Short mmCIF file of C-alpha atoms in Angstrom, two decimals:
data_model
loop_
_atom_site.label_atom_id
_atom_site.label_comp_id
_atom_site.label_asym_id
_atom_site.label_seq_id
_atom_site.Cartn_x
_atom_site.Cartn_y
_atom_site.Cartn_z
CA HIS A 752 95.99 90.77 105.34
CA LEU A 753 94.76 87.36 106.48
CA VAL A 754 91.85 87.48 104.05
CA VAL A 755 93.53 88.79 100.87
CA ASP A 756 92.98 85.49 99.09
CA LYS A 757 89.20 85.86 99.76
CA ILE A 758 89.02 89.26 98.23
CA SER A 759 86.40 88.89 95.15
CA VAL A 760 86.07 92.62 94.00
CA PRO A 761 88.56 94.86 92.58
CA VAL A 762 90.76 96.37 95.02
CA LEU A 763 93.62 99.02 94.78
CA SER A 764 96.19 98.74 97.51
CA LEU A 765 98.54 101.80 97.83
CA ASN A 766 101.44 101.62 100.11
CA SER A 767 104.73 103.53 100.68
CA GLU A 768 108.14 101.89 101.31
CA ASP A 769 108.81 104.46 103.92
CA ASP A 770 105.51 104.14 105.90
CA PRO A 771 106.22 104.22 109.76
CA VAL A 772 102.89 102.91 110.50
CA VAL A 773 102.53 100.05 108.05
CA PRO A 774 106.07 98.42 107.35
CA LEU A 775 106.72 96.38 104.20
CA SER A 776 106.75 93.26 106.33
CA ALA A 777 103.16 93.63 107.19
CA ILE A 778 102.22 93.50 103.29
CA PRO A 779 101.48 90.17 102.04
CA PHE A 780 102.88 90.63 98.69
CA GLU A 781 102.73 86.93 97.61
CA ARG A 782 99.34 86.43 98.65
CA ILE A 783 98.47 89.61 96.90
CA LYS A 784 100.14 88.32 93.83
CA LYS A 785 97.92 85.27 93.66
CA ASN A 786 94.76 87.30 93.72
CA PRO A 787 93.85 88.83 90.27
CA ASN A 788 91.34 91.16 92.07
CA VAL A 789 94.10 92.98 93.99
CA ILE A 790 96.30 95.62 92.40
CA GLN A 791 99.36 96.55 94.56
CA LEU A 792 100.91 99.96 94.18
CA LEU A 793 104.10 100.48 96.17
CA VAL A 794 105.78 103.96 95.99
CA ALA A 795 109.16 104.66 97.11
CA GLY A 796 108.50 107.53 99.51
CA ALA A 797 105.26 109.05 100.95
CA GLY A 798 105.11 108.27 104.60
CA HIS A 799 101.92 107.01 105.95
CA ILE A 800 99.48 109.61 104.18
CA GLU A 801 101.77 112.11 102.36
CA TYR A 802 100.63 111.37 98.73
CA TYR A 803 100.97 114.89 97.69
CA HIS A 804 102.45 116.53 94.60
CA GLY A 805 102.81 119.95 93.15
CA MET A 806 102.89 123.38 94.40
CA ASN A 807 99.14 123.15 95.71
CA LEU A 808 99.94 119.91 97.46
CA GLU A 809 97.52 118.11 95.39
CA PHE A 810 96.58 114.67 96.78
CA TRP A 811 97.48 112.47 93.86
CA ALA A 812 96.50 109.22 95.66
CA PHE A 813 92.73 110.55 95.75
CA ALA A 814 92.83 111.03 91.96
CA LEU A 815 94.32 107.69 91.48
CA GLY A 816 91.64 106.08 93.50
CA ILE A 817 88.85 107.82 91.57
CA ASP A 818 90.47 106.83 88.15
CA PHE A 819 90.63 103.31 89.34
CA LEU A 820 87.01 103.17 90.55
CA GLN A 821 85.85 104.77 87.29
CA ASN A 822 87.67 102.27 85.21
CA VAL A 823 86.25 99.36 87.42
CA ARG A 824 82.89 100.70 86.78
CA ARG A 825 83.52 101.03 82.78
CA VAL A 826 84.84 97.45 82.77
CA MET A 827 81.81 96.10 84.73
CA ARG A 828 79.31 97.85 82.36
CA GLU A 829 81.24 96.44 79.31
CA TYR A 830 81.62 92.89 80.78
CA PRO A 831 78.75 92.29 82.95
CA LEU A 832 78.90 89.24 85.34
CA ASN A 833 75.38 88.18 84.59
#
């Protein structure tokens, strides 16, 4: 969390309010807000790694991460830095 302001690539940060391992006090929300490369997603409940839904216990956070990366790739192709 000490280097949040130095992140220069798109990052999706996913945390849960009821995480017993990473408490809310450990998340540098103000520093994250100042960095346009970081998207912070905070969910109400999921524990530490319990980001499941549905009868098949599908891991929705994985799908979210894949969607995020695909969109980053699409934007990078449409708006190359060079």
